Amino acid sequence: MASSLQTKPTFPENAATKEYAASLDAADPLRAFRDKFIIPSKANIASKKLAKPGLSPEPCIYFCGNSLGIQPKATVKYIEAQLDTWSSIGVAGHFTDLEDSPLRQWQLLSEQAAASMSKLVGAAPEEVAAMGTLTANLHILLASFYKPTATRHKILMDWKAFPSDHYAIESHIAWHGFDPKQSMVLIGPDEGDYEISTQKILSYIDQHAEDAALILLPGIQYYTGQWFDMPKITEHAHSRNLVVGWDLAHAYANVDVKLHDWNVDFAAWCTYKYGNAGPGAIGGIFVHERHGVVDYSEGEDAPKFRHRLTGWYAGDRSVRFKMDNKFKPIPGAGGFQLSNPSAIDLTALCAALSVFDETSIAEIRKKSVLITAYLEHLLLKDTSDETRPFQIITPSNPNFRGAQLSLLLKPGYLGKVSQRLQDAAIVCDKREPDVVRVAPAPLYNTFTEVLNFVEEFKAALAS
Ligand SMILES: Cc1ncc(COP(=O)(O)O)c(C=O)c1O
Ligand SMILES: Nc1ccccc1C(=O)C[C@H](N)C(=O)O
């Protein structure tokens, strides 16, 4: 659910012409950003050889930023700077800010990343930490936030959670000695539907107000692309005393969430999709400021703080290197870190964030609403629900979706559609047995690419 309500864009009669698509590209305030990315070339994606980017000038059409975002040009520059830091000053890199480097000393690098990430998720910098990976972070957060009791032990989640989330929740429940069959409550759409109504989620919360400890949903559902009404669900779950966590894998750097204002308890995300930080890149967490408080009212040596699994990097930098085993957590999300993070991983993240720092999530979202609506308009144009051999299972209301549209094909179509797209060097994701997910990324995709995609897609369906 959008933080600023979006009305659905409309398009003129000539929407499906090259001229019209070009006019949208020309008017796109973010058009200069495309050049900040390395778009895989047609030749490279077809070849099985390791090739330098740019050897062949013709780019593919990359609509797979919901799985893995493409590489920013800044990444090489940033990684080189980091390798130079390491090779030139060795261990001093931990505590030295070099004048001409875009990167802070390694001790401060996660804070550099968190400061930029916090702007993308509507949080204060202290509420965000760059650390770990998504599934591991969910475990760390569940360890602190899932406190089951004999009567309140259930976790509400979605029926088609990404398997890693499903396993993580299942294992946490079992770890506490409960039976996942009893304690995992899966919320799905009504029979024959794909969208889960907010009302249905709220009614599950009511139904489980006495026996559920926590609700953990994806901000955006990976399969259908539905963006859940995060503020409403969070507020309602709180009114029933549930802890609220969000998996923002598909929402981070895609939609304009407001984690602080929505009063979310915790969230975690990966940064390799719309965030472009690279395959398996370091992830992010959010912990609301009220949970990150460190209270010294009982003395400097007796801090009180929310229980969590700890490691030395959660310790305040003022005491981290004292080696006296007196743990004083960093206030905020930083106090949930464990280990010395990989500086190379953080560097790739900072490189990607340097691109996002040049714009804002509000600007990105504005283009996203338009380009995805354009995609939807062209897909549906001049056809009817009865004759179309596919169905868009993503909500049509822009307030309930991000960049992605999920296209459910009639049985038997997926093979020829993916072959045709592959032949046309269009990269998007297919989910067996019959879904194609298409995600125009506002920073590097164009309206002309959307038009080209739809032409190929429709030609494949007709062939
Ligand atoms: C919703 C969701 N959860 C978890 C994952 C996996 O997370 P990771 O492998 O980064 O732990 C993904 C994507 O791979 C995802 O989309
Ligand atoms: N990390 C991966 C590794 C290999 C293949 C895919 C992924 C994905 O991230 C998939 C993604 N979660 C998705 O929703 O498509």
Coordinates of C-alpha atoms and ligand atoms in Angstrom, one line a residue:
M1 CA 0.0 0.0 0.0
A2 CA 1.6 3.2 -1.2
S3 CA 2.5 5.8 1.4
S4 CA 1.4 8.5 -1.1
L5 CA -1.7 7.3 -2.9
Q6 CA -1.3 6.8 -6.6
T7 CA -4.0 7.3 -9.2
K8 CA -3.8 5.0 -12.2
P9 CA -2.2 6.6 -15.2
T10 CA -4.2 6.6 -18.5
F11 CA -2.8 6.4 -22.0
P12 CA -3.9 7.8 -25.4
E13 CA -5.0 5.8 -28.4
N14 CA -1.6 5.8 -30.0
A15 CA 0.0 4.3 -26.8
A16 CA 1.3 1.3 -28.7
T17 CA 3.4 3.3 -31.2
K18 CA 7.2 3.8 -31.2
E19 CA 6.6 7.5 -31.3
Y20 CA 4.5 7.5 -28.1
A21 CA 7.0 5.3 -26.2
A22 CA 9.8 7.6 -27.3
S23 CA 7.9 10.6 -26.1
L24 CA 7.6 9.0 -22.6
D25 CA 11.3 8.3 -22.6
A26 CA 12.1 11.8 -23.6
A27 CA 9.9 13.2 -20.8
D28 CA 11.4 10.8 -18.2
P29 CA 13.2 12.7 -15.5
L30 CA 15.2 9.6 -14.6
R31 CA 16.4 8.9 -18.1
A32 CA 20.0 9.8 -17.4
F33 CA 20.3 7.0 -14.8
R34 CA 20.3 4.3 -17.5
D35 CA 23.8 5.3 -18.4
K36 CA 24.9 4.6 -14.8
F37 CA 24.4 0.9 -15.3
I38 CA 26.1 -1.8 -17.4
I39 CA 23.3 -3.4 -19.4
P40 CA 24.2 -6.9 -20.5
S41 CA 24.6 -7.0 -24.2
K42 CA 22.5 -9.3 -26.5
A43 CA 25.7 -11.0 -27.6
N44 CA 26.9 -11.6 -24.0
I45 CA 23.7 -13.1 -22.7
A46 CA 23.6 -15.5 -25.6
S47 CA 27.3 -16.5 -25.2
K48 CA 28.6 -18.9 -22.6
K49 CA 32.0 -17.2 -22.5
L50 CA 33.3 -14.8 -20.0
A51 CA 33.2 -11.5 -21.8
K52 CA 33.9 -8.0 -20.9
P53 CA 30.7 -5.8 -20.9
G54 CA 30.4 -3.4 -23.7
L55 CA 32.2 -5.5 -26.3
S56 CA 29.0 -5.7 -28.2
P57 CA 27.0 -2.4 -28.2
E58 CA 23.5 -3.7 -28.5
P59 CA 21.9 -4.1 -25.0
C60 CA 19.5 -6.8 -24.1
I61 CA 16.1 -5.9 -22.5
Y62 CA 16.5 -6.6 -18.9
F63 CA 13.3 -7.0 -17.0
C64 CA 14.6 -9.2 -14.2
G65 CA 15.5 -6.7 -11.6
N66 CA 13.1 -8.4 -9.2
S67 CA 15.5 -11.4 -9.1
L68 CA 18.9 -9.8 -9.7
G69 CA 19.4 -6.1 -10.5
I70 CA 22.2 -5.2 -13.0
Q71 CA 25.6 -3.8 -12.2
P72 CA 26.0 -0.1 -11.6
K73 CA 29.1 1.4 -13.3
A74 CA 30.1 2.7 -9.9
T75 CA 30.7 -0.9 -8.6
V76 CA 34.0 -1.4 -10.3
K77 CA 35.2 2.0 -9.2
Y78 CA 34.2 1.5 -5.6
I79 CA 35.6 -2.0 -5.4
E80 CA 38.9 -0.8 -6.9
A81 CA 39.1 1.9 -4.4
Q82 CA 38.5 -0.6 -1.6
L83 CA 41.1 -3.0 -2.9
D84 CA 43.6 -0.1 -3.2
T85 CA 42.9 0.8 0.4
W86 CA 43.5 -2.7 1.6
S87 CA 46.6 -3.2 -0.5
S88 CA 48.1 0.2 0.4
I89 CA 47.4 0.5 4.1
G90 CA 46.4 -3.0 5.3
V91 CA 45.0 -3.1 8.7
A92 CA 45.0 0.6 9.1
G93 CA 42.0 0.6 6.7
H94 CA 39.8 -0.2 9.7
F95 CA 40.3 3.2 11.2
T96 CA 41.5 5.5 8.4
D97 CA 39.4 7.7 6.2
L98 CA 41.4 8.2 3.0
E99 CA 41.0 11.6 1.4
D100 CA 40.2 10.6 -2.1
S101 CA 38.2 7.5 -1.4
P102 CA 34.4 7.5 -1.7
L103 CA 34.3 5.1 1.2
R104 CA 34.6 5.5 4.9
Q105 CA 37.0 3.5 7.1
W106 CA 35.9 -0.1 7.5
Q107 CA 34.6 0.6 11.0
L108 CA 32.2 3.1 9.6
L109 CA 31.3 1.5 6.3
S110 CA 28.1 -0.2 7.5
E111 CA 26.9 3.1 8.9
Q112 CA 27.7 4.8 5.6
A113 CA 25.5 2.1 3.9
A114 CA 22.8 2.3 6.5
A115 CA 22.5 6.1 6.2
S116 CA 21.7 5.8 2.5
M117 CA 19.5 2.7 2.9
S118 CA 17.4 4.3 5.6
K119 CA 16.2 6.9 3.0
L120 CA 14.9 4.1 0.8
V121 CA 12.9 2.5 3.6
G122 CA 11.6 5.6 5.4
A123 CA 13.6 5.1 8.6
A124 CA 16.1 7.0 10.7
P125 CA 19.7 6.0 9.9
E126 CA 20.0 4.4 13.4
E127 CA 17.0 2.2 12.7
V128 CA 18.8 0.5 9.8
A129 CA 21.9 -1.7 9.7
A130 CA 23.7 -3.2 6.7
M131 CA 24.6 -6.7 7.6
G132 CA 24.4 -10.4 6.8
T133 CA 22.0 -11.9 4.3
L134 CA 18.2 -11.9 4.3
T135 CA 17.5 -15.4 5.7
A136 CA 20.2 -15.2 8.3
N137 CA 18.9 -11.7 9.3
L138 CA 15.3 -13.1 9.6
H139 CA 16.7 -15.7 12.0
I140 CA 18.5 -13.0 14.0
L141 CA 15.4 -10.8 14.2
L142 CA 13.1 -13.7 15.0
A143 CA 15.5 -14.7 17.8
S144 CA 14.7 -11.3 19.4
F145 CA 11.1 -10.7 18.4
Y146 CA 9.5 -14.2 18.4
K147 CA 8.9 -14.9 22.0
P148 CA 6.3 -17.7 22.0
T149 CA 4.5 -18.8 25.2
A150 CA 2.4 -21.9 25.8
T151 CA -0.7 -20.1 24.6
R152 CA 0.7 -17.6 22.2
H153 CA 3.0 -19.3 19.8
K154 CA 1.6 -19.0 16.3
I155 CA 3.2 -17.0 13.4
L156 CA 0.9 -15.7 10.7
M157 CA 2.4 -15.6 7.3
D158 CA 1.5 -15.9 3.6
W159 CA 0.5 -19.1 1.9
K160 CA 3.1 -18.9 -0.8
A161 CA 6.0 -17.4 1.2
F162 CA 9.3 -17.6 -0.5
P163 CA 10.7 -21.0 0.5
S164 CA 13.6 -19.6 2.5
D165 CA 11.2 -17.6 4.7
H166 CA 8.9 -20.6 5.1
Y167 CA 11.9 -22.7 6.2
A168 CA 13.2 -20.0 8.5
I169 CA 9.8 -19.6 10.3
E170 CA 9.3 -23.3 10.4
S171 CA 12.6 -23.9 12.0
H172 CA 12.2 -21.1 14.6
I173 CA 8.9 -22.6 15.7
A174 CA 10.5 -26.1 16.0
W175 CA 13.5 -24.6 17.8
H176 CA 11.2 -23.3 20.5
G177 CA 9.7 -26.8 20.8
F178 CA 6.4 -26.1 19.0
D179 CA 4.9 -28.0 16.2
P180 CA 5.0 -26.0 12.9
K181 CA 1.8 -27.8 11.8
Q182 CA 0.0 -26.1 14.7
S183 CA 1.9 -22.9 14.9
M184 CA 2.3 -21.8 11.3
V185 CA -0.8 -20.1 10.0
L186 CA -0.8 -19.6 6.3
I187 CA -3.0 -16.8 4.9
G188 CA -4.0 -17.3 1.2
P189 CA -6.3 -15.7 -1.3
D190 CA -9.9 -17.0 -1.8
E191 CA -10.3 -20.0 -4.1
G192 CA -9.6 -19.0 -7.7
D193 CA -8.0 -15.6 -6.7
Y194 CA -4.4 -14.5 -6.4
E195 CA -4.8 -11.3 -4.5
I196 CA -5.2 -11.6 -0.7
S197 CA -7.6 -8.9 0.5
T198 CA -6.5 -6.7 3.4
Q199 CA -9.8 -7.6 5.0
K200 CA -8.9 -11.3 5.0
I201 CA -5.6 -10.6 6.6
L202 CA -7.2 -8.4 9.3
S203 CA -9.7 -11.2 10.0
Y204 CA -7.0 -13.7 10.4
I205 CA -5.3 -11.4 12.9
D206 CA -8.6 -11.1 14.8
Q207 CA -9.1 -14.9 14.7
H208 CA -5.7 -15.5 16.1
A209 CA -5.5 -12.6 18.5
E210 CA -5.2 -14.9 21.5
D211 CA -2.8 -17.5 20.1
A212 CA -0.5 -15.7 17.6
A213 CA 2.7 -14.1 18.7
L214 CA 3.8 -12.6 15.5
I215 CA 2.9 -11.8 11.9
L216 CA 5.6 -11.9 9.2
L217 CA 4.6 -11.1 5.7
P218 CA 6.4 -10.1 2.6
G219 CA 5.9 -6.4 1.8
I220 CA 5.6 -7.4 -1.8
Q221 CA 4.7 -11.0 -2.5
Y222 CA 7.4 -12.5 -4.8
Y223 CA 5.1 -14.6 -7.0
T224 CA 2.0 -12.4 -7.5
G225 CA 3.7 -9.0 -7.0
Q226 CA 1.0 -7.9 -4.5
W227 CA 2.1 -5.1 -2.2
F228 CA 0.3 -5.6 1.1
D229 CA -1.3 -2.8 2.9
M230 CA 1.6 -2.5 5.3
P231 CA 0.4 0.4 7.5
K232 CA -3.1 -1.0 8.0
I233 CA -2.0 -4.5 8.7
T234 CA 0.8 -3.3 11.1
E235 CA -1.7 -1.1 13.0
H236 CA -4.3 -3.8 13.3
A237 CA -1.8 -6.5 14.3
H238 CA -0.5 -4.1 17.0
S239 CA -4.0 -3.5 18.3
R240 CA -4.2 -7.3 18.9
N241 CA -0.7 -7.4 20.5
L242 CA 1.1 -9.1 17.7
V243 CA 4.7 -8.3 16.8
V244 CA 4.9 -7.2 13.2
G245 CA 7.8 -8.1 10.9
W246 CA 8.1 -7.5 7.1
D247 CA 10.3 -9.2 4.5
L248 CA 11.1 -6.5 2.1
A249 CA 13.1 -8.5 -0.4
H250 CA 10.8 -7.3 -3.3
A251 CA 9.9 -4.0 -1.8
Y252 CA 13.3 -2.5 -1.0
A253 CA 14.3 0.2 -3.5
N254 CA 11.1 -0.6 -5.4
V255 CA 8.2 1.0 -3.4
D256 CA 8.1 3.9 -1.0
V257 CA 7.7 2.2 2.4
K258 CA 7.7 4.3 5.6
L259 CA 8.9 1.8 8.2
H260 CA 9.3 4.3 11.0
D261 CA 6.0 6.1 10.5
W262 CA 4.1 2.9 10.0
N263 CA 5.5 1.7 13.4
V264 CA 6.8 -1.6 12.0
D265 CA 8.6 -3.6 14.7
F266 CA 11.3 -5.1 12.4
A267 CA 12.0 -5.8 8.7
A268 CA 14.7 -7.4 6.6
W269 CA 15.6 -7.2 3.0
C270 CA 18.2 -8.3 0.4
T271 CA 19.8 -5.6 -1.7
Y272 CA 20.5 -7.6 -4.9
K273 CA 17.2 -7.1 -6.6
Y274 CA 16.0 -3.5 -7.2
G275 CA 18.9 -2.5 -5.0
N276 CA 21.6 -3.6 -7.6
A277 CA 24.2 -4.4 -5.0
G278 CA 25.2 -7.7 -6.6
P279 CA 24.5 -11.4 -6.4
G280 CA 24.2 -12.4 -2.7
A281 CA 25.0 -8.9 -1.6
I282 CA 25.0 -7.9 2.0
G283 CA 21.5 -7.3 3.3
G284 CA 19.6 -4.8 5.5
I285 CA 17.6 -4.8 8.6
F286 CA 15.2 -2.3 10.3
V287 CA 14.5 -2.3 14.0
H288 CA 12.1 0.4 15.2
E289 CA 13.8 3.0 17.4
R290 CA 11.6 1.9 20.4
H291 CA 13.2 -1.6 20.3
G292 CA 16.7 -0.3 19.9
V293 CA 16.9 1.7 23.1
V294 CA 19.8 1.1 25.4
D295 CA 18.9 2.3 28.9
Y296 CA 21.7 3.2 31.3
S297 CA 19.4 4.3 34.2
E298 CA 20.9 1.6 36.4
G299 CA 24.5 2.6 35.7
E300 CA 27.1 2.7 33.0
D301 CA 27.9 -0.9 33.6
A302 CA 24.4 -2.2 33.6
P303 CA 22.8 -1.3 30.3
K304 CA 19.3 -2.6 29.7
F305 CA 18.3 -3.5 26.2
R306 CA 16.0 -5.8 24.2
H307 CA 17.3 -9.3 24.3
R308 CA 19.0 -10.5 21.2
L309 CA 21.7 -12.8 20.0
T310 CA 24.9 -10.8 20.2
G311 CA 28.4 -10.5 18.8
W312 CA 31.1 -8.0 19.2
Y313 CA 30.1 -5.8 16.2
A314 CA 26.8 -5.0 18.0
G315 CA 29.0 -3.4 20.7
D316 CA 29.4 0.3 20.7
R317 CA 32.5 1.4 18.9
S318 CA 33.6 3.2 22.1
V319 CA 34.0 -0.1 23.9
R320 CA 34.3 -2.6 21.0
F321 CA 38.0 -2.9 21.3
K322 CA 38.3 -2.7 25.1
M323 CA 38.1 -6.5 25.2
D324 CA 36.6 -6.4 28.7
N325 CA 33.5 -8.5 27.9
K326 CA 31.2 -5.8 29.1
F327 CA 28.6 -5.7 26.3
K328 CA 27.2 -2.3 25.5
P329 CA 25.1 -2.4 22.4
I330 CA 25.0 0.3 19.8
P331 CA 21.6 1.9 20.2
G332 CA 19.3 1.0 17.3
A333 CA 19.6 -1.6 14.5
G334 CA 23.4 -1.5 14.6
G335 CA 23.1 -3.3 18.0
F336 CA 21.8 -6.3 16.2
Q337 CA 25.0 -6.9 14.1
L338 CA 27.3 -9.8 15.0
S339 CA 30.5 -10.0 13.1
N340 CA 33.0 -7.8 11.4
P341 CA 31.3 -7.4 8.0
S342 CA 33.0 -8.0 4.7
A343 CA 34.3 -4.6 3.5
I344 CA 34.2 -5.8 -0.1
D345 CA 30.5 -6.6 0.3
L346 CA 29.7 -3.3 2.0
T347 CA 31.6 -1.6 -0.8
A348 CA 29.4 -3.1 -3.5
L349 CA 26.4 -2.0 -1.5
C350 CA 27.7 1.5 -1.1
A351 CA 28.5 1.7 -4.8
A352 CA 24.9 0.9 -5.7
L353 CA 23.6 3.3 -3.0
S354 CA 25.7 6.1 -4.5
V355 CA 23.4 5.9 -7.5
F356 CA 20.2 5.9 -5.4
D357 CA 21.6 8.9 -3.4
E358 CA 21.4 10.9 -6.6
T359 CA 17.6 10.6 -6.7
S360 CA 14.9 9.6 -4.2
I361 CA 12.6 6.7 -3.7
A362 CA 9.6 9.1 -4.3
E363 CA 11.0 9.9 -7.8
I364 CA 11.7 6.2 -8.5
R365 CA 8.3 5.2 -7.4
K366 CA 6.7 7.9 -9.6
K367 CA 8.3 6.5 -12.7
S368 CA 7.6 3.0 -11.6
V369 CA 3.9 3.6 -11.3
L370 CA 3.9 5.0 -14.8
I371 CA 6.1 2.4 -16.6
T372 CA 4.3 -0.5 -15.0
A373 CA 0.9 0.9 -15.8
Y374 CA 2.2 1.4 -19.4
L375 CA 3.2 -2.3 -19.5
E376 CA -0.2 -3.3 -18.2
H377 CA -2.0 -1.0 -20.6
L378 CA -0.2 -2.5 -23.6
L379 CA -0.6 -6.0 -22.5
L380 CA -4.4 -5.6 -22.2
K381 CA -5.0 -3.3 -25.1
D382 CA -7.3 -4.5 -27.8
T383 CA -8.0 -7.8 -26.1
S384 CA -10.6 -9.1 -23.7
D385 CA -10.5 -11.3 -20.7
E386 CA -12.2 -14.0 -22.7
T387 CA -9.8 -14.1 -25.6
R388 CA -6.5 -13.4 -23.9
P389 CA -4.4 -16.6 -23.3
F390 CA -3.0 -15.0 -20.1
Q391 CA -4.1 -13.3 -17.0
I392 CA -2.3 -10.6 -15.0
I393 CA -2.4 -11.9 -11.4
T394 CA -0.8 -8.8 -9.9
P395 CA -3.3 -6.3 -8.5
S396 CA -4.3 -3.7 -11.1
N397 CA -4.5 -0.9 -8.4
P398 CA -1.0 0.7 -8.4
N399 CA -1.3 1.2 -4.7
F400 CA -1.1 -2.6 -4.2
R401 CA 1.8 -3.4 -6.5
G402 CA 5.4 -2.3 -7.2
A403 CA 7.3 -2.7 -10.5
Q404 CA 6.4 -6.3 -11.2
L405 CA 3.6 -7.8 -13.1
S406 CA 3.1 -11.5 -13.0
L407 CA 1.5 -13.0 -16.1
L408 CA -0.2 -16.3 -15.7
L409 CA -0.3 -18.1 -19.0
K410 CA -2.8 -20.7 -20.1
P411 CA -1.3 -24.2 -20.0
G412 CA 1.0 -24.9 -22.9
Y413 CA 2.2 -21.4 -23.6
L414 CA 5.2 -20.9 -21.3
G415 CA 7.6 -22.9 -23.5
K416 CA 7.1 -20.8 -26.7
V417 CA 6.8 -17.6 -24.8
S418 CA 10.1 -18.0 -23.1
Q419 CA 11.8 -19.2 -26.2
R420 CA 10.7 -16.2 -28.2
L421 CA 11.7 -13.8 -25.4
Q422 CA 15.1 -15.5 -25.2
D423 CA 15.5 -15.2 -29.0
A424 CA 14.7 -11.5 -28.7
A425 CA 17.3 -11.1 -25.9
I426 CA 14.6 -10.1 -23.4
V427 CA 15.5 -11.3 -19.9
C428 CA 12.6 -11.9 -17.5
D429 CA 11.8 -14.5 -15.0
K430 CA 9.6 -17.6 -15.5
R431 CA 8.1 -19.6 -12.7
E432 CA 7.1 -23.1 -13.7
P433 CA 4.5 -24.2 -14.6
D434 CA 3.1 -21.0 -16.2
V435 CA 4.0 -17.7 -14.8
V436 CA 6.2 -15.0 -16.4
R437 CA 7.3 -12.2 -14.1
V438 CA 8.1 -8.9 -15.7
A439 CA 9.7 -6.1 -13.7
P440 CA 10.6 -2.8 -15.4
A441 CA 13.2 -1.1 -13.2
P442 CA 12.7 2.7 -13.2
L443 CA 16.5 3.5 -13.1
Y444 CA 17.5 1.6 -16.2
N445 CA 14.4 0.4 -18.2
T446 CA 12.7 2.5 -20.8
F447 CA 9.2 2.8 -22.1
T448 CA 10.4 1.7 -25.6
E449 CA 11.7 -1.5 -24.0
V450 CA 8.3 -2.1 -22.6
L451 CA 6.7 -1.7 -26.0
N452 CA 9.2 -4.0 -27.6
F453 CA 8.6 -6.6 -24.9
V454 CA 4.8 -6.5 -25.4
E455 CA 5.2 -6.9 -29.1
E456 CA 7.4 -10.0 -28.7
F457 CA 5.2 -11.4 -26.0
K458 CA 2.0 -11.0 -28.1
A459 CA 3.7 -12.4 -31.2
A460 CA 4.8 -15.5 -29.1
L461 CA 1.2 -16.0 -27.9
A462 CA -0.1 -15.8 -31.4
S463 CA 2.4 -18.1 -33.0
Ligands
LIG1 C1 11.0 -13.1 -0.2 C2 12.4 -13.7 -0.2 N1 13.0 -14.2 0.9 C3 14.2 -14.8 0.8 C4 15.0 -14.8 -0.3 C5 16.3 -15.4 -0.3 O1 17.1 -14.7 0.6 P1 18.7 -15.0 0.8 O2 19.1 -16.1 -0.1 O3 19.3 -13.7 0.4 O4 18.8 -15.3 2.2 C6 14.4 -14.2 -1.5 C7 15.2 -14.2 -2.8 O5 16.0 -15.0 -3.1 C8 13.1 -13.6 -1.4 O6 12.6 -13.1 -2.5
LIG2 N1 18.9 -15.3 -4.8 C1 18.7 -16.0 -5.9 C2 19.7 -16.9 -6.3 C3 19.4 -17.7 -7.5 C4 18.3 -17.6 -8.2 C5 17.3 -16.7 -7.8 C6 17.5 -15.9 -6.6 C7 16.5 -15.0 -6.2 O1 16.8 -14.0 -5.5 C8 15.2 -15.2 -6.6 C9 14.3 -14.1 -6.1 N2 14.0 -14.2 -4.7 C10 13.0 -14.1 -6.8 O2 11.9 -13.9 -6.3 O3 13.0 -14.4 -8.0

